[in-house]
Short mmCIF file of C-alpha atoms in Angstrom, two decimals:
data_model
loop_
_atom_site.label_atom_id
_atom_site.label_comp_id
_atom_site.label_asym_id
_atom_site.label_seq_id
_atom_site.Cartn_x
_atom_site.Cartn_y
_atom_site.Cartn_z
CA UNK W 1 88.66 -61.31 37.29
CA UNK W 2 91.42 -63.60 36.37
CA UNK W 3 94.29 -60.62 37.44
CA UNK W 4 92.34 -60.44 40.68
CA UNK W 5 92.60 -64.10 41.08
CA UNK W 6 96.66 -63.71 40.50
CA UNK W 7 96.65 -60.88 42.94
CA UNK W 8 94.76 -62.68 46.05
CA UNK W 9 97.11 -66.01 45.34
CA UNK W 10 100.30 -64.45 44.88
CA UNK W 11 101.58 -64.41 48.26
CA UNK W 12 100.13 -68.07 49.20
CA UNK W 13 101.85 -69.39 45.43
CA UNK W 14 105.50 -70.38 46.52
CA UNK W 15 104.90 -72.09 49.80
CA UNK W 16 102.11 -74.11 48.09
CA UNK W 17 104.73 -75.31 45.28
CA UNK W 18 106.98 -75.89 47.72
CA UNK W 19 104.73 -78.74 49.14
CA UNK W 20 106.29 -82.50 49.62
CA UNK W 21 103.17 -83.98 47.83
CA UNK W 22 102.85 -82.28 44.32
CA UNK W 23 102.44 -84.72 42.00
CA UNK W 24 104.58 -85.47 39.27
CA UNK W 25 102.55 -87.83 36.98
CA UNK W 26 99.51 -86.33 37.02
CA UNK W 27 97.95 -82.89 36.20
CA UNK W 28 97.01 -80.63 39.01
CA UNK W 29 96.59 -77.26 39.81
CA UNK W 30 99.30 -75.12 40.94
CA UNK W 31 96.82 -73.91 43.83
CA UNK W 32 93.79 -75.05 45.38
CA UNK W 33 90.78 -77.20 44.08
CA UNK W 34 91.10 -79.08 40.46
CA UNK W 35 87.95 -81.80 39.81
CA UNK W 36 86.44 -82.48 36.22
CA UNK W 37 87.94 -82.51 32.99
CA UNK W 38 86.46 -80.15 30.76
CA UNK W 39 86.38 -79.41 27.24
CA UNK W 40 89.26 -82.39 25.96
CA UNK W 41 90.11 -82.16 22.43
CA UNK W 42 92.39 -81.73 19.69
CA UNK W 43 92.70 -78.74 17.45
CA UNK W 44 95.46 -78.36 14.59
CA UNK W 45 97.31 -81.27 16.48
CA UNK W 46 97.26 -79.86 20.14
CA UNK W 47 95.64 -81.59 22.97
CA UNK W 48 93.42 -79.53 24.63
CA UNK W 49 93.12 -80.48 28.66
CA UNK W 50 90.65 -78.12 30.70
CA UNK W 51 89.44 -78.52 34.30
CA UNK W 52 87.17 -77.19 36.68
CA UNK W 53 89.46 -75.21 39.11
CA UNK W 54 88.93 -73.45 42.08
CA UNK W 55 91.50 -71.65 42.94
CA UNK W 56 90.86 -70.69 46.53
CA UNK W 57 87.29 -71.16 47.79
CA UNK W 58 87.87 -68.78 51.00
CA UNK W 59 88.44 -66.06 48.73
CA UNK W 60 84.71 -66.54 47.73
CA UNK W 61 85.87 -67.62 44.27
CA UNK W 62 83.58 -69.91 42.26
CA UNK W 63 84.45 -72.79 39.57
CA UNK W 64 86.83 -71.42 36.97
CA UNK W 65 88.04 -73.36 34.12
CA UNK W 66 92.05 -74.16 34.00
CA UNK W 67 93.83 -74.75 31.00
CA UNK W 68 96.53 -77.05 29.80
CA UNK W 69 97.90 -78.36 26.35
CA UNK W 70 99.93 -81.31 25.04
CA UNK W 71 101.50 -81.93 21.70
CA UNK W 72 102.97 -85.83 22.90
CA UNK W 73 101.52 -86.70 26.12
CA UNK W 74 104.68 -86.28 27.70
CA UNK W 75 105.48 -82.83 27.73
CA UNK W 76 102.59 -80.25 29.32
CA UNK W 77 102.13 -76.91 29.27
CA UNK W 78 100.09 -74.94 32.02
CA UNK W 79 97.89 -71.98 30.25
CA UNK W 80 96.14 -71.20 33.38
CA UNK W 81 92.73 -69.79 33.88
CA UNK W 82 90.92 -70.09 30.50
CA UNK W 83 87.43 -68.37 32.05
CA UNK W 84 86.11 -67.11 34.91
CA UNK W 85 82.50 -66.87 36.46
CA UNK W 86 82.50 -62.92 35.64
CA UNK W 87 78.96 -62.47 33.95
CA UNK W 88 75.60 -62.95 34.18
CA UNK W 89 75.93 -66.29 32.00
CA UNK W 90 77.70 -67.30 35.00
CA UNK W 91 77.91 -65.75 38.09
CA UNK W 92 78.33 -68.70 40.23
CA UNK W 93 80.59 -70.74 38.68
CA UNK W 94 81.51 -71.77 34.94
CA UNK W 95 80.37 -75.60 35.40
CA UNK W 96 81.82 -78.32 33.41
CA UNK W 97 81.44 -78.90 29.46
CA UNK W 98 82.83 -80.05 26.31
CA UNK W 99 84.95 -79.11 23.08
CA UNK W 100 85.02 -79.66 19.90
CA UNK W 101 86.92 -78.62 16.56
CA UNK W 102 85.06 -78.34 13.84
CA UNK W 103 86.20 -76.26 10.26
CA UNK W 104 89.24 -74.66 11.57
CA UNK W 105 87.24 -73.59 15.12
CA UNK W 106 87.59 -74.35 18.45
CA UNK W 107 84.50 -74.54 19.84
CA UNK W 108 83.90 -74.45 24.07
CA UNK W 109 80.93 -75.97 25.23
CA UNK W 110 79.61 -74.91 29.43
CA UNK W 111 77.27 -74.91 32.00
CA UNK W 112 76.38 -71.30 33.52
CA UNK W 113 75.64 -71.79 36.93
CA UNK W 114 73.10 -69.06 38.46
CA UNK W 115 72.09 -68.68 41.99
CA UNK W 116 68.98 -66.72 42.79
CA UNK W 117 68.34 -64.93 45.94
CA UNK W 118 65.50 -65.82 47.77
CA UNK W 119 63.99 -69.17 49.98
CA UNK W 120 64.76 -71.96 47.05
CA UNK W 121 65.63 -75.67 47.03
CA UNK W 122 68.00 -74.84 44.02
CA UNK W 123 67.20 -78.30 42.78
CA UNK W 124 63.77 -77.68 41.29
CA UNK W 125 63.64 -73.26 41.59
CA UNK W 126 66.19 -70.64 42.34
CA UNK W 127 69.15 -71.96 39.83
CA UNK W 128 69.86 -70.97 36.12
CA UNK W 129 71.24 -73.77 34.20
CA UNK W 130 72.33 -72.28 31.03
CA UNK W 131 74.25 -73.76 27.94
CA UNK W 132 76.83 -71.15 27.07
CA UNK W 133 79.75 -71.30 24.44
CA UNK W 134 82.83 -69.39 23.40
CA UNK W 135 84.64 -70.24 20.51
CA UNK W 136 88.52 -70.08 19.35
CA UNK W 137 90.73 -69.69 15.76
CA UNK W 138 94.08 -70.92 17.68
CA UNK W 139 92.60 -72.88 20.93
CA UNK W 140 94.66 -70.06 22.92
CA UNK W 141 92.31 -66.56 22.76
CA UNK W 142 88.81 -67.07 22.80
CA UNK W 143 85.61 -64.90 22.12
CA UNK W 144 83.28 -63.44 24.74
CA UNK W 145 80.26 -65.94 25.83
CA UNK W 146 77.19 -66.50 24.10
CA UNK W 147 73.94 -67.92 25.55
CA UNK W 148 72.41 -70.99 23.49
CA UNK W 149 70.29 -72.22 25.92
CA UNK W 150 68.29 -70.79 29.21
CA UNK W 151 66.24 -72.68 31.53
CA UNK W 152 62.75 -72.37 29.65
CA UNK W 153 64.37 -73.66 26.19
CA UNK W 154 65.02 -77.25 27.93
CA UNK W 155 62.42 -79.62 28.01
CA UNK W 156 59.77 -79.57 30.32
CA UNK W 157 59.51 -81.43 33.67
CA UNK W 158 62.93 -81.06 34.21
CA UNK W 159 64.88 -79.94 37.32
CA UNK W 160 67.09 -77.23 37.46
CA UNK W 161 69.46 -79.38 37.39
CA UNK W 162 70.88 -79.63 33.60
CA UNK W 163 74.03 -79.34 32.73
CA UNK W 164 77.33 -80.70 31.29
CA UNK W 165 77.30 -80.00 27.69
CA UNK W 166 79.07 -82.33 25.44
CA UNK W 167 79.38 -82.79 21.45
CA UNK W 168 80.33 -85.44 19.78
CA UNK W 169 80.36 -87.06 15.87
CA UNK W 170 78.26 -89.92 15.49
CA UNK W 171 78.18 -91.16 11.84
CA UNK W 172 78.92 -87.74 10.43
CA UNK W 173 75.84 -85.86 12.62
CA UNK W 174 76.58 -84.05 15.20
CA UNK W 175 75.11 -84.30 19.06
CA UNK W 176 74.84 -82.55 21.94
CA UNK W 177 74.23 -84.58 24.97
CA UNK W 178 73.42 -82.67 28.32
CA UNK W 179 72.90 -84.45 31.89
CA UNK W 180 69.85 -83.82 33.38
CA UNK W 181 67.84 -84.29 36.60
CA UNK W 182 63.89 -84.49 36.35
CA UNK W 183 61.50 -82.82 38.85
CA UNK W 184 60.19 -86.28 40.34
CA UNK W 185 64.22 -87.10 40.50
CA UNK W 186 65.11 -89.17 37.78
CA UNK W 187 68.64 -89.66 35.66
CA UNK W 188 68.16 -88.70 32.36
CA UNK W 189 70.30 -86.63 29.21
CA UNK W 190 69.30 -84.48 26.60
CA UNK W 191 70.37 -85.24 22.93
CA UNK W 192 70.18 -82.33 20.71
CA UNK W 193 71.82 -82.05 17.10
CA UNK W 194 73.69 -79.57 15.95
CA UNK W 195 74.24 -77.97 12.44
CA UNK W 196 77.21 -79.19 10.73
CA UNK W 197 76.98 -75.56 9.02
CA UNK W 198 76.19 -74.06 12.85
CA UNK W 199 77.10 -75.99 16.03
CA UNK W 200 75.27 -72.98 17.76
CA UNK W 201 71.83 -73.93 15.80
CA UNK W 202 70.20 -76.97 18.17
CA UNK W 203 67.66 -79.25 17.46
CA UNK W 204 66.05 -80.81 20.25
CA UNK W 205 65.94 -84.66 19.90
CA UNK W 206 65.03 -87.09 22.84
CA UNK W 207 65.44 -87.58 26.18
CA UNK W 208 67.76 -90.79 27.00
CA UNK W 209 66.59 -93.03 30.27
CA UNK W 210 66.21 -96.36 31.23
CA UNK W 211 63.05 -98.67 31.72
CA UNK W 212 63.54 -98.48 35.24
CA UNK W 213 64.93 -95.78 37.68
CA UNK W 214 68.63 -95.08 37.99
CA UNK W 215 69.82 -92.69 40.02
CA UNK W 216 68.40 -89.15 40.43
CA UNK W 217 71.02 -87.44 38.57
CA UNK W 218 73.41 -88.15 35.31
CA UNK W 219 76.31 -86.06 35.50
CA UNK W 220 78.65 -85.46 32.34
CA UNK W 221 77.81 -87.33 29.64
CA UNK W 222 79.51 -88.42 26.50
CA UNK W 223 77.94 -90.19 23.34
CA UNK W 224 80.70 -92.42 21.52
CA UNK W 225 80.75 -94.74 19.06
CA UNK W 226 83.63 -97.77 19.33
CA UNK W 227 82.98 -101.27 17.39
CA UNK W 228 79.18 -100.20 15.82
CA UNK W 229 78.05 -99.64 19.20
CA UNK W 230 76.99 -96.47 20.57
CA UNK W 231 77.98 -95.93 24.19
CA UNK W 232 76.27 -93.38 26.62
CA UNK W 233 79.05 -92.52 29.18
CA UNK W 234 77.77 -90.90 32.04
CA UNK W 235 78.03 -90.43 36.14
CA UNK W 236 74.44 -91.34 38.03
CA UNK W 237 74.25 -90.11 41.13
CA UNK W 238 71.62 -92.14 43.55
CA UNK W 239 72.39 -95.32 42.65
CA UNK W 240 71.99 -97.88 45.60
CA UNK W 241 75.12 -100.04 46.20
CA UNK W 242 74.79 -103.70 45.45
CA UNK W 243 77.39 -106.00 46.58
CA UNK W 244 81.16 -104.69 45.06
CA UNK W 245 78.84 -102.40 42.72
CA UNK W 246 78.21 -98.41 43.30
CA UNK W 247 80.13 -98.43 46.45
CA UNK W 248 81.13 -94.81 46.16
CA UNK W 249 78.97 -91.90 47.00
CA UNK W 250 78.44 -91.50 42.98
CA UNK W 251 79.04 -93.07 40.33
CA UNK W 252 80.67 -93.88 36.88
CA UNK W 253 79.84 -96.01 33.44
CA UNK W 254 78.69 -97.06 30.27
CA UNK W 255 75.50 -97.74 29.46
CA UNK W 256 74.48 -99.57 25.69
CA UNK W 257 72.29 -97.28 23.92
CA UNK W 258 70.21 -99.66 21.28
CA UNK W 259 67.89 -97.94 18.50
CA UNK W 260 64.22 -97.67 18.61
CA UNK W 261 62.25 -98.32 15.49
CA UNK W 262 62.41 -94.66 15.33
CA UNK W 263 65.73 -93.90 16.15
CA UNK W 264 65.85 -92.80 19.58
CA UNK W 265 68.10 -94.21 22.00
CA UNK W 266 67.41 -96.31 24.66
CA UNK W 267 70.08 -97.50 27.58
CA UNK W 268 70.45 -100.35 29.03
CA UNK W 269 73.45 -102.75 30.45
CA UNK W 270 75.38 -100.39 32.54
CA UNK W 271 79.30 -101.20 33.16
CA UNK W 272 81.28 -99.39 35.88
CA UNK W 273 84.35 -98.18 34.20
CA UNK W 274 86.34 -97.91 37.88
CA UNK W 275 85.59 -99.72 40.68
CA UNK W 276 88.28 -98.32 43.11
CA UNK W 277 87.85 -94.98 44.84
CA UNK W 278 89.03 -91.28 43.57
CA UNK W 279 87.63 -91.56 40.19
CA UNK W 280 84.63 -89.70 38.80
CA UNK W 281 83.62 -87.22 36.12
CA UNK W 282 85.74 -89.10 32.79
CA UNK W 283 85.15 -87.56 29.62
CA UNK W 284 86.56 -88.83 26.67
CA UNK W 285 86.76 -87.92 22.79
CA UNK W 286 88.12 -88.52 19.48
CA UNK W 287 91.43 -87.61 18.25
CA UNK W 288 92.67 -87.55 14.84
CA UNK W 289 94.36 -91.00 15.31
CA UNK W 290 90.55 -92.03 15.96
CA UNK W 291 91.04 -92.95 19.27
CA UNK W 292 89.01 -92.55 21.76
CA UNK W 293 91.04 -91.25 24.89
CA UNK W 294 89.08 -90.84 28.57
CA UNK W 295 90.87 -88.35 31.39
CA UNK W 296 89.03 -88.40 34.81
CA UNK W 297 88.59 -86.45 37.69
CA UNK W 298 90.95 -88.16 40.90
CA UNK W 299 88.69 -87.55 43.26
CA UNK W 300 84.80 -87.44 44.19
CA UNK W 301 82.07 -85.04 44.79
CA UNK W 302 80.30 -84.99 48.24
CA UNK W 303 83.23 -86.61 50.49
CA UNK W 304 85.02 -86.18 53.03
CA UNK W 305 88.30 -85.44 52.43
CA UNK W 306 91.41 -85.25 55.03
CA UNK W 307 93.98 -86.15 52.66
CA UNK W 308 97.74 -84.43 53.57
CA UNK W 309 98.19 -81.98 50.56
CA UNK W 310 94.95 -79.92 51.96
CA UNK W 311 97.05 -78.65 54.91
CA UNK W 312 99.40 -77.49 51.45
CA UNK W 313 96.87 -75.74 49.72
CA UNK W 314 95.84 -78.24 47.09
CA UNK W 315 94.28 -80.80 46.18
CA UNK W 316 93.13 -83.09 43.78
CA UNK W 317 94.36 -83.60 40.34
CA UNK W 318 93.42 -85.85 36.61
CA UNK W 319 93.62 -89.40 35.87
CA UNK W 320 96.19 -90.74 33.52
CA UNK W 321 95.17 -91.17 29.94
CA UNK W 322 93.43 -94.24 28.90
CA UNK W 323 92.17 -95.35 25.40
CA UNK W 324 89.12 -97.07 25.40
CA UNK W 325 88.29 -100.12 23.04
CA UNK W 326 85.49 -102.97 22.69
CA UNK W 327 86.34 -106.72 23.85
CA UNK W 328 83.50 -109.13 23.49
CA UNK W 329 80.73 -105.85 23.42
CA UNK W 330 82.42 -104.46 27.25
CA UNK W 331 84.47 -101.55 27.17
CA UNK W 332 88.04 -102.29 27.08
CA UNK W 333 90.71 -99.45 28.80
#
């Protein structure tokens, strides 16, 4: 699939890069749609930068993931398509997830997307939400997919809405967090942990929510730890606005996870990491300087967009770099 993709752009490629507003700060795509930053990471010293990428959507081409790689920050280098939807993993788009390096391994973290034919709401029937991985010796070639979780291994009373992968070290264990939508439409994510010895063996461990409804939808979320404090970062979708809060069409933040007697985590105190417009989806992770570094998507889901570079056969591109810190127990960028 990826050759076919070079085929169908080739003759549209050099008037697009000939376009008067291609960015020269900020990652993009050399063609069509770029939106969230996937699987960010470093292995053996090399930034990893992926990004959902849709190359040309008239073609009938679903979300692919793009590919590029740093060494300083500075200099960039474009790997193109890492993965296409080209299996029955996932057909209708390879959705957003996670990496991680662990013993020598890159290891890719996604959401399968799966549309069924027939009359369905594809929020609560007709969509497979699957957790799939792939994993990598250099970061460069990769294996084929493999399946870890289908729709019945979730938890039940969820939507089929479940998705955005994302592992992270917390005090030496290992988590999986997963956003999640429940049937009666409530924000929620999954925390599973993961064998040090096998990040592909999952144990199921709680479901993280808040006291009261927010939002019907968390979108890619990240557990961190900066200062003692564990940090849910995720995107809610639903949330009503309230004076200069939530005034896009979705959201972003933090919320403070605190520990039950029993361990689970419960969130609470949510802070907007952007309150201006064109930001959504920010992942962030852990380098080996033990920083943690967040990349967002420029732009939002769901909106209208009429912006000039459309009429050039692009659009859209990543968020500068920003390390995140703890002031006074509020995130810090």
């Amino acid at each position: 699939m990826k050759k076919a993709i070079q085929n169908a752009l080739h003759d549209r490629l050099p008037a697009v890069l000939a376009g008067q507003y291609r960015q020269t700060w900020h990652l993009m795509a050399d063609i069509g749609w770029i939106s969230d930053p996937n699987g960010l990471c470093q292995h053996n010293g090399l930034y990893h930068i992926f990004h959902q990428y849709t190359p040309a959507q008239d073609l009938g081409l679903h979300k692919s993931w793009g590919h590029y790689v740093t060494r300083d920050w500075k200099q960039y280098a474009d790997l193109g398509t890492l993965m296409c939807p080209d299996s029955g993993l996932d057909k209708d788009g390879c959705y957003s997830g996670s990496g991680f390096s662990h013993n020598g391994i890159l290891h890719l973290f996604y959401t399968g997307n799966i549309l069924h034919d027939g009359d369905f709401d594809y929020i609560n029937e007709g969509r497979g939400h699957y957790t799939n991985t792939l994993q990598s010796a250099d970061g460069i070639h990769f294996s084929d997919k493999k399946v870890l979780l289908r729709n019945e291994d979730y938890p039940d009373g969820l939507s089929c809405h479940v998705r955005d992968p994302k592992v992270s070290d917390i005090d030496g264990r290992l988590y999986m967090v997963i956003g999640a939508r429940t049937r009666d439409s409530r924000g929620c994510a999954l925390v599973y942990e993961c064998s040090r010895d096998n990040l592909e063996d999952l144990t199921f461990r709680q479901v993280i929510r808040t006291p009261e409804d927010f939002g019907y939808m968390w979108e890619c979320p990240v557990l961190f730890k900066l200062d003692q404090q564990v940090f849910l970062l995720c995107c809610p979708q639903g949330v009503a606005q309230d004076g200069y809060k939530y005034e896009n069409v979705y959201q972003n933040g933090v919320f403070r996870l605190t520990p039950d007697a029993d361990g689970s985590w419960q969130a609470a105190d949510f802070q907007e990491l952007d309150h201006g417009f064109d930001f959504y989806a920010p992942q962030s992770f852990r380098d080996e300087q033990s920083r943690e570094i967040l990349i967002g998507w420029m732009g939002l889901p769901d909106a209208e967009y009429g912006n000039p570079e459309t009429a050039e056969g692009w659009i859209h591109s990543l968020t500068m770099p920003r390390q995140l810190s703890v002031k006074n127990g509020r995130i810090c960028q």
